[in-house]
Short mmCIF file of C-alpha atoms and ligand atoms in Angstrom, two decimals:
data_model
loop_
_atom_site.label_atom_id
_atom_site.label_comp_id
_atom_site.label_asym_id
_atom_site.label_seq_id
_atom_site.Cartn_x
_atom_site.Cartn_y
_atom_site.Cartn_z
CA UNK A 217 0.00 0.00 0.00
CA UNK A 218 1.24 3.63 -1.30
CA UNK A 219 -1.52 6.00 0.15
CA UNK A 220 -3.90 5.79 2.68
CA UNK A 221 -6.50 8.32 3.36
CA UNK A 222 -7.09 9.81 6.98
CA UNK A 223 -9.93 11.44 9.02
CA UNK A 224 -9.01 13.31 12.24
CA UNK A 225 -11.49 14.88 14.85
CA UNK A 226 -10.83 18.48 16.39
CA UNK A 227 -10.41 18.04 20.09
CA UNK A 228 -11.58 20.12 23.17
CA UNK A 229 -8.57 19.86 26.23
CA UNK A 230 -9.25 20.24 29.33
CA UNK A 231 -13.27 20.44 29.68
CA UNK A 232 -12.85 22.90 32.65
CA UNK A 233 -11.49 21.47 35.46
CA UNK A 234 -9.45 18.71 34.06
CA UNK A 235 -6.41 20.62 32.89
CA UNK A 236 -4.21 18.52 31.25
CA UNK A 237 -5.79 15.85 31.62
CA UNK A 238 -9.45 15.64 30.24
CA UNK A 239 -10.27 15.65 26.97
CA UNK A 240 -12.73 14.76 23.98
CA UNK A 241 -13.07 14.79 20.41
CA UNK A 242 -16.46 16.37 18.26
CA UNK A 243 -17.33 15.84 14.67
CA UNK A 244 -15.35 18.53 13.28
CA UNK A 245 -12.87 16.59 10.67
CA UNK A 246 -9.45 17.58 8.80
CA UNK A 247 -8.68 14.90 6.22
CA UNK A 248 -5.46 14.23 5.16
CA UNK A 249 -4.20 11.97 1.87
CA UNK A 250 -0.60 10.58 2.57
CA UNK A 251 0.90 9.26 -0.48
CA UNK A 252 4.35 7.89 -1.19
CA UNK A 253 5.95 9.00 -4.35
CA UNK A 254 8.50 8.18 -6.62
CA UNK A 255 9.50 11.72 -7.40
CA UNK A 256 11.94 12.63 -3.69
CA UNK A 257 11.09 15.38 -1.16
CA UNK A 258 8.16 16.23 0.02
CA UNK A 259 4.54 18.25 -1.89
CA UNK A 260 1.61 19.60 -0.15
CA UNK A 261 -1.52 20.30 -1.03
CA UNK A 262 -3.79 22.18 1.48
CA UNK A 263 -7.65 23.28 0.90
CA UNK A 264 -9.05 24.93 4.48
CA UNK A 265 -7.33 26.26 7.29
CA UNK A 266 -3.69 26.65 6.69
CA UNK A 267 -4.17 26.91 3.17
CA UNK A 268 -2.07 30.25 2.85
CA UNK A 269 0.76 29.22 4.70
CA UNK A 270 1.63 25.50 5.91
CA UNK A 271 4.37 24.51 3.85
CA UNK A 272 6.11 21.23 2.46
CA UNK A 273 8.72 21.56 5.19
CA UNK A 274 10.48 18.22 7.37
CA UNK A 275 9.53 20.59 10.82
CA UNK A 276 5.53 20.62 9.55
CA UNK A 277 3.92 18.65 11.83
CA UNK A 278 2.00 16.89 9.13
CA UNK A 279 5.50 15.87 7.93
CA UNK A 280 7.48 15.48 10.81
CA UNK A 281 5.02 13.07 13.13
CA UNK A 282 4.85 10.33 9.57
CA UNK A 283 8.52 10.22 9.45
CA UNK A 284 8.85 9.80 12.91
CA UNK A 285 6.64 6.50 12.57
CA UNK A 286 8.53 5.64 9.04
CA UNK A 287 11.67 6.34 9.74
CA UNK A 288 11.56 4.41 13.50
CA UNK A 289 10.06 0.99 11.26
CA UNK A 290 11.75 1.18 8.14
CA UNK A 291 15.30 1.99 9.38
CA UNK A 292 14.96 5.56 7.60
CA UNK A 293 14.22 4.41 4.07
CA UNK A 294 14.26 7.75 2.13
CA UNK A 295 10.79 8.53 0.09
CA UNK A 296 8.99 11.24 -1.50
CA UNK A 297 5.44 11.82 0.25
CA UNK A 298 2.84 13.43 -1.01
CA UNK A 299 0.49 15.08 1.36
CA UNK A 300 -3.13 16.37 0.86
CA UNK A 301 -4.96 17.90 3.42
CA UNK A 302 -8.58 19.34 3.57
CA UNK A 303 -8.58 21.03 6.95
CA UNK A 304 -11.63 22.20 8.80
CA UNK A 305 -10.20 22.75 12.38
CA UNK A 306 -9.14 26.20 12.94
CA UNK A 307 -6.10 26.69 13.88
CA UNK A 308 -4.53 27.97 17.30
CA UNK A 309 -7.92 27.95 18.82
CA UNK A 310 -8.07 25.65 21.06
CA UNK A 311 -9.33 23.04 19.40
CA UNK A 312 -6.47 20.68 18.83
CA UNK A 313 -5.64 21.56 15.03
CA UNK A 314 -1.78 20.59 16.16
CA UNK A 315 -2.71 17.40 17.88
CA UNK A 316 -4.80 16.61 14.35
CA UNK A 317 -1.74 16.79 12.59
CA UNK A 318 0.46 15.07 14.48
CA UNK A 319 -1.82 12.19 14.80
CA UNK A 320 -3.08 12.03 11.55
CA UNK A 321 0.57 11.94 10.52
CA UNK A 322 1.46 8.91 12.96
CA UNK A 323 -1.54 7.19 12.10
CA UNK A 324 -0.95 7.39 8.27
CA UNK A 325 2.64 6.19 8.55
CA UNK A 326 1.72 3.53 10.68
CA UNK A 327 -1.29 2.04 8.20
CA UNK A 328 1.89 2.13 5.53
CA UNK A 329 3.70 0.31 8.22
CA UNK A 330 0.97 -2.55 8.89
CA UNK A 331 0.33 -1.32 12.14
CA UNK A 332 3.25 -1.85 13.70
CA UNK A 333 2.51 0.20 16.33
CA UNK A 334 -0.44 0.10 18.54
CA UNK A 335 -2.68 3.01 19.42
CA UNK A 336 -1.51 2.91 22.72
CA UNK A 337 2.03 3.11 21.58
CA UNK A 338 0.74 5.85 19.48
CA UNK A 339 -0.09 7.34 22.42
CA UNK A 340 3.67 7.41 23.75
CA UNK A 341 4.92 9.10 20.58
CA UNK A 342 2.45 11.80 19.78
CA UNK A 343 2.49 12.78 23.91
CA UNK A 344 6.22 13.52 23.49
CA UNK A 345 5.62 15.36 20.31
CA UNK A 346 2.97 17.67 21.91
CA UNK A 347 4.01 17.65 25.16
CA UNK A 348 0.68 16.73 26.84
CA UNK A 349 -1.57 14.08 26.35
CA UNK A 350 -5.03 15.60 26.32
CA UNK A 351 -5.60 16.89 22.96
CA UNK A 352 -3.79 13.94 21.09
CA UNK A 353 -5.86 11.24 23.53
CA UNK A 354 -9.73 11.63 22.01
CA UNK A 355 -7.98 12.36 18.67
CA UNK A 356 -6.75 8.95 18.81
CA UNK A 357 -9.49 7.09 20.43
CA UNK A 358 -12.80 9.66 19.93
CA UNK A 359 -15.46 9.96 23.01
CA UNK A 360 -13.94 11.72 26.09
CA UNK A 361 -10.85 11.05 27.34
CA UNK A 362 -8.75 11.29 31.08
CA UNK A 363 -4.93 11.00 30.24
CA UNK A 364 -2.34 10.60 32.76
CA UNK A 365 1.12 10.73 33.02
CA UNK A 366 3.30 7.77 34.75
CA UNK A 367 6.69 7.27 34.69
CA UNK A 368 7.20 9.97 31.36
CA UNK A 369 4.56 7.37 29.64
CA UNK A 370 1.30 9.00 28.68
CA UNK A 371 -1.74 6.59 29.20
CA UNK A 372 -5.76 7.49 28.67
CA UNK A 373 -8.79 6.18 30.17
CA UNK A 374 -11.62 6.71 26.88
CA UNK A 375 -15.45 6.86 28.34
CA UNK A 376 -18.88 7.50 26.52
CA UNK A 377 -20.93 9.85 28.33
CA UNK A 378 -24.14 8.16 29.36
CA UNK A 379 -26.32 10.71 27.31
CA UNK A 380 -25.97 12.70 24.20
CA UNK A 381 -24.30 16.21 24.69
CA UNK A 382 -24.04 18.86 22.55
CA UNK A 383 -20.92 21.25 22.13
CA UNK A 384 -21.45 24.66 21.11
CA UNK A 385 -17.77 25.96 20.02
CA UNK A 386 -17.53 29.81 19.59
CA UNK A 387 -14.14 30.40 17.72
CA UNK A 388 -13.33 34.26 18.10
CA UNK A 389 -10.95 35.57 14.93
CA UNK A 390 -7.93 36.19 16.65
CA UNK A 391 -5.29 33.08 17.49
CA UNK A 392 -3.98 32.56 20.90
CA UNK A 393 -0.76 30.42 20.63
CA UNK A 394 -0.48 27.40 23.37
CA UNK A 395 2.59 28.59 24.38
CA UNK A 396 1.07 32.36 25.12
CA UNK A 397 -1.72 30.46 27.14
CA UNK A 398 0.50 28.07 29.37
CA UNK A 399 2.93 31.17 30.32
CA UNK A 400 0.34 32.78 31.86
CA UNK A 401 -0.11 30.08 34.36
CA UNK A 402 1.39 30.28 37.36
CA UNK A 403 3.88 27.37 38.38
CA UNK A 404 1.94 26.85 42.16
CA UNK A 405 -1.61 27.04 42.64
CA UNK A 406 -3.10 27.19 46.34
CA UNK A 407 -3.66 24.03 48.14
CA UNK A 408 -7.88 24.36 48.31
CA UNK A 409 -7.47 25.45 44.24
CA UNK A 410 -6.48 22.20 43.68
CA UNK A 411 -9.31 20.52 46.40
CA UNK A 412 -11.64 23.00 44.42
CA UNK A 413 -10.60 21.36 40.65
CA UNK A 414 -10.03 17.83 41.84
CA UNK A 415 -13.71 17.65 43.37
CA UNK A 416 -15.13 19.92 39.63
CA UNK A 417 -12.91 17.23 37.77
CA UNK A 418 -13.97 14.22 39.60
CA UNK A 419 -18.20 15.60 39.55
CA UNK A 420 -17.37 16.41 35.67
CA UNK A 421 -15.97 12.56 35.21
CA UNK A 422 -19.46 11.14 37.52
CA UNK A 423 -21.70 12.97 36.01
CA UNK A 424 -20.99 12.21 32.01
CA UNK A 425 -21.09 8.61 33.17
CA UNK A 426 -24.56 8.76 34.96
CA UNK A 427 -26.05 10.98 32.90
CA UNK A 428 -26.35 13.35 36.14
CA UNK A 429 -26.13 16.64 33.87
CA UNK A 430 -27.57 18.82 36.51
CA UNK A 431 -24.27 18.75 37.93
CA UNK A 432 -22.38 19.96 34.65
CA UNK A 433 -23.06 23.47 35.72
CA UNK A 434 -20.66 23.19 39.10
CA UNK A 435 -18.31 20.47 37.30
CA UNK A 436 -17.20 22.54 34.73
CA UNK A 437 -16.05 25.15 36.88
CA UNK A 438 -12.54 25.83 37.12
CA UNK A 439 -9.60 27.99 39.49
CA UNK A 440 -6.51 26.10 38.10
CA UNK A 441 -5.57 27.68 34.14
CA UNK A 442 -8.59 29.61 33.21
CA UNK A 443 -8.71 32.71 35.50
CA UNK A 444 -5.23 33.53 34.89
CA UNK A 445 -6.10 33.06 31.04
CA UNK A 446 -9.13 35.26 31.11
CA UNK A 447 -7.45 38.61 30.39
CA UNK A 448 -6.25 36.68 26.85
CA UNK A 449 -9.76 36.31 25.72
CA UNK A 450 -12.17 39.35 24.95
CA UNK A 451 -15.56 39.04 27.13
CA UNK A 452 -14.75 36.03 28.47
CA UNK A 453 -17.05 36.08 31.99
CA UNK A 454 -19.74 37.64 29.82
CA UNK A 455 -19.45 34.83 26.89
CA UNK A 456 -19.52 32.30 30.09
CA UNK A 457 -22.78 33.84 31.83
CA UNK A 458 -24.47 34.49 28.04
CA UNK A 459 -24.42 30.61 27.18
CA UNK A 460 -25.40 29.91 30.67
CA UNK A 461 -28.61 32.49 30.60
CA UNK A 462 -29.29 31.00 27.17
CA UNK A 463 -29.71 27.67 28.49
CA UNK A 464 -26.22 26.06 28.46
CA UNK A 465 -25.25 23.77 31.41
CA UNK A 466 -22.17 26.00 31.35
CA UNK A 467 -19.07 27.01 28.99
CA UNK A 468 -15.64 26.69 29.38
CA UNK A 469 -12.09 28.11 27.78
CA UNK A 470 -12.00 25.02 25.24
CA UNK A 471 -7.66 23.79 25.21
CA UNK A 472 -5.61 26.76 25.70
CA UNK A 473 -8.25 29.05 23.89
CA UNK A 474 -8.75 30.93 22.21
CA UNK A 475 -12.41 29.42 21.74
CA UNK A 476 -15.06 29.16 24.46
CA UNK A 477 -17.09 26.14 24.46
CA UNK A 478 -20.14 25.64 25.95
CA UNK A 479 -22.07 22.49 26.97
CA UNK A 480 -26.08 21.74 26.11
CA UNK A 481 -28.77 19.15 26.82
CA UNK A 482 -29.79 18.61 22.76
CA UNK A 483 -33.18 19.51 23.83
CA UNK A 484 -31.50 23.25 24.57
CA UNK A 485 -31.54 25.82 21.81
CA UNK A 486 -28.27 25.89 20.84
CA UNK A 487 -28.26 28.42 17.61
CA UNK A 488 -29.69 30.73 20.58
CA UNK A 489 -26.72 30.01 22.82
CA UNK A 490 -24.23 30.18 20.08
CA UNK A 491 -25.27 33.41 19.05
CA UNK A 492 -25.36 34.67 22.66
CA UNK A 493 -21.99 34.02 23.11
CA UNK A 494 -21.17 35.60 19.38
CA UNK A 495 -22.84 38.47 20.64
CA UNK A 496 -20.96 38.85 23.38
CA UNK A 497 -17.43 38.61 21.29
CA UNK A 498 -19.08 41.39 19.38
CA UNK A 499 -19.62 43.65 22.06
CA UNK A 500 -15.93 43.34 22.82
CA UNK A 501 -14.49 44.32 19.41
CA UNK A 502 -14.27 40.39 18.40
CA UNK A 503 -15.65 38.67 15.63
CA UNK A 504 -16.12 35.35 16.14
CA UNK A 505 -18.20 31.87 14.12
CA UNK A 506 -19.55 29.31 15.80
CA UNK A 507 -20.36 25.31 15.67
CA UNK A 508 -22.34 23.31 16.71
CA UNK A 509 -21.01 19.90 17.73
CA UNK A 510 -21.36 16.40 19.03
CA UNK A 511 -19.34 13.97 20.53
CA UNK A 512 -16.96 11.98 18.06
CA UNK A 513 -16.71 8.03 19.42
CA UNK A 514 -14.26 6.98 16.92
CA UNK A 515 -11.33 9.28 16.51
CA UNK A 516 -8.79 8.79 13.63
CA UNK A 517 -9.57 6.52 11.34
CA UNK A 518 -9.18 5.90 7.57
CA UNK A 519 -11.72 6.86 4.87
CA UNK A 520 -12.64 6.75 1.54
CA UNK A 521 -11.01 8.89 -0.88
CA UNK A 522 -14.37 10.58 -2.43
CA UNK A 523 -14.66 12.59 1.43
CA UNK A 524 -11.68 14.02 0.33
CA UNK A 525 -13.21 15.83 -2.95
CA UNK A 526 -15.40 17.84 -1.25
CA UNK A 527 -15.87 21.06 -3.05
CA UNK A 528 -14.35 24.12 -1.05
CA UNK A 529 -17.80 25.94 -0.44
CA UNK A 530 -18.32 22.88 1.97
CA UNK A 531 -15.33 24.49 4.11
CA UNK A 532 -16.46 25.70 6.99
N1 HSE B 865 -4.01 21.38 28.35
C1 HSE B 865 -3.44 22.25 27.37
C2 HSE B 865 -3.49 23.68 27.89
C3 HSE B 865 -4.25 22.14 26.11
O1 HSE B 865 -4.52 24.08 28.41
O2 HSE B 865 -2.49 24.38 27.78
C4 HSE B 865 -3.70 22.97 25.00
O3 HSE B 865 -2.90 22.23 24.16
#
């Protein structure tokens, strides 16, 4: 086999309270063609997000995660690779686009490879790419996800909430790098902080599995990353109480942000909240789109190539 074809599902880190740890994919997809080619060095072809500036370079992630794969089970056999990519998940948003491409990029290598690796190896390699396991965990293995760290090896726990959910994702216009995000954290929290996120995290995890989603309202609250990350996002107590008043168990900074995400019973009216929160953006001098989500079981898997050909009005 010389090309395989890839779907990969944006991811939401953190849900709240679990910060670094939680996680969980939605049906938001980039797909990604991986070819091997005669003709040395690498091509790219990119329809979506990215389109204006990801280039064929060994450092893009895209690039860089399949030869880590290739290179680690073939010995380094040199190959031209031909990459395609129709990409729907913004980018620096909070919404995993990185983890996307680093997994999509260890997955393809590794269907070339006959599966050498397991997903749970997987795991290993695209946690020491990223440097935290809770975006590329529900990319991997879909539903919601609680990673953990032991020993420098990353390992994940995947769960299916009991009951459907629906995830409202507000993506403002203006990019807030990761590493931005995580400096404004401090590097000690106060000892009840942590009680306070450990008993949100813990209520979060109990009630997705009972289908208790009164409690999502407290669960989702959070003192560890997202106060000292509030000044990066425009509005961002207002866009919180606005897709709470419009029905919304309660919203959240979704990964490192710069998107807010709330969470909704599907019975809720979730255009309303979404534009609530947009609304809100507005107010403060941000424009900002919106989608409305579910929860992804399945995470990366391969496809057929005629999802691929979608014509670019279908981008959202
Ligand atoms: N847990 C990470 C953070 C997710 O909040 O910084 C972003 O990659």
């Amino acid at each position: 086999m010389k090309k395989v074809f890839i779907q990969v599902p944006a991811t939401s880190a953190n849900c709240g309270p679990g910060f670094d740890t939680l996680g969980l994919a939605c049906n938001l997809y980039n797909e990604v063609s991986y070819e091997i080619t005669d003709r040395k060095g690498f091509q790219l072809e990119v329809e979506g997000e990215g389109a204006d500036y990801l280039k064929p370079f060994g450092r893009n992630l895209a690039f860089a995660s399949f030869l880590r794969v290739w290179n680690a089970v073939t010995g380094g056999q040199r190959i031209g690779l031909k990459v395609k990519m129709l990409n729907r998940i913004p980018m620096s948003r909070g919404l995993g686009s990185s983890s996307s491409a680093i997994v999509a990029g260890l997955y393809a290598a590794n269907a070339l490879c006959d599966d050498y690796y397991t997903k749970d190896e997987l795991l290993g390699i695209a946690t020491e790419i990223e440097g935290h396991p809770d975006n590329v965990a529900p990319a991997l293995y879909g539903g919601f996800t609680i990673s953990y760290m032991e020993q420098e090896k990353a390992h994940s726990l995947r769960l299916l909430p009991a009951k459907p959910l629906k995830f409202i994702a507000v993506v403002p216009d203006s990019k807030l790098p990761t590493s931005l995000a995580r400096q404004a954290i401090p590097k000690t929290v106060p000892h009840k902080d942590a009680v306070y996120n450990t008993s949100r995290a813990s209520l979060l995890v109990g009630a997705l599995l009972s289908g208790n989603y009164e409690y999502l309202g407290m669960a989702l609250e959070d003192k560890l990353h997202q106060p000292y990350r509030a000044h990066l996002i425009p509005g961002l107590p207002d866009v919180f109480a606005a897709a709470k008043e419009a029905g919304a168990y309660n919203a959240i900074i979704s990964g490192a942000g710069s998107t807010v995400m709330a969470y909704a019973s599907p019975e809720a009216d979730c255009e309303r909240i979404a534009k609530a929160m947009v609304e809100v953006f507005a107010a403060n001098n941000e424009h900002a789109c919106y989608h409305i989500l579910d929860l992804d079981t399945d995470g990366v898997k391969t496809v057929s190539y005629t999802t691929l050909t979608l014509p670019t009005s279908d981008l959202v």
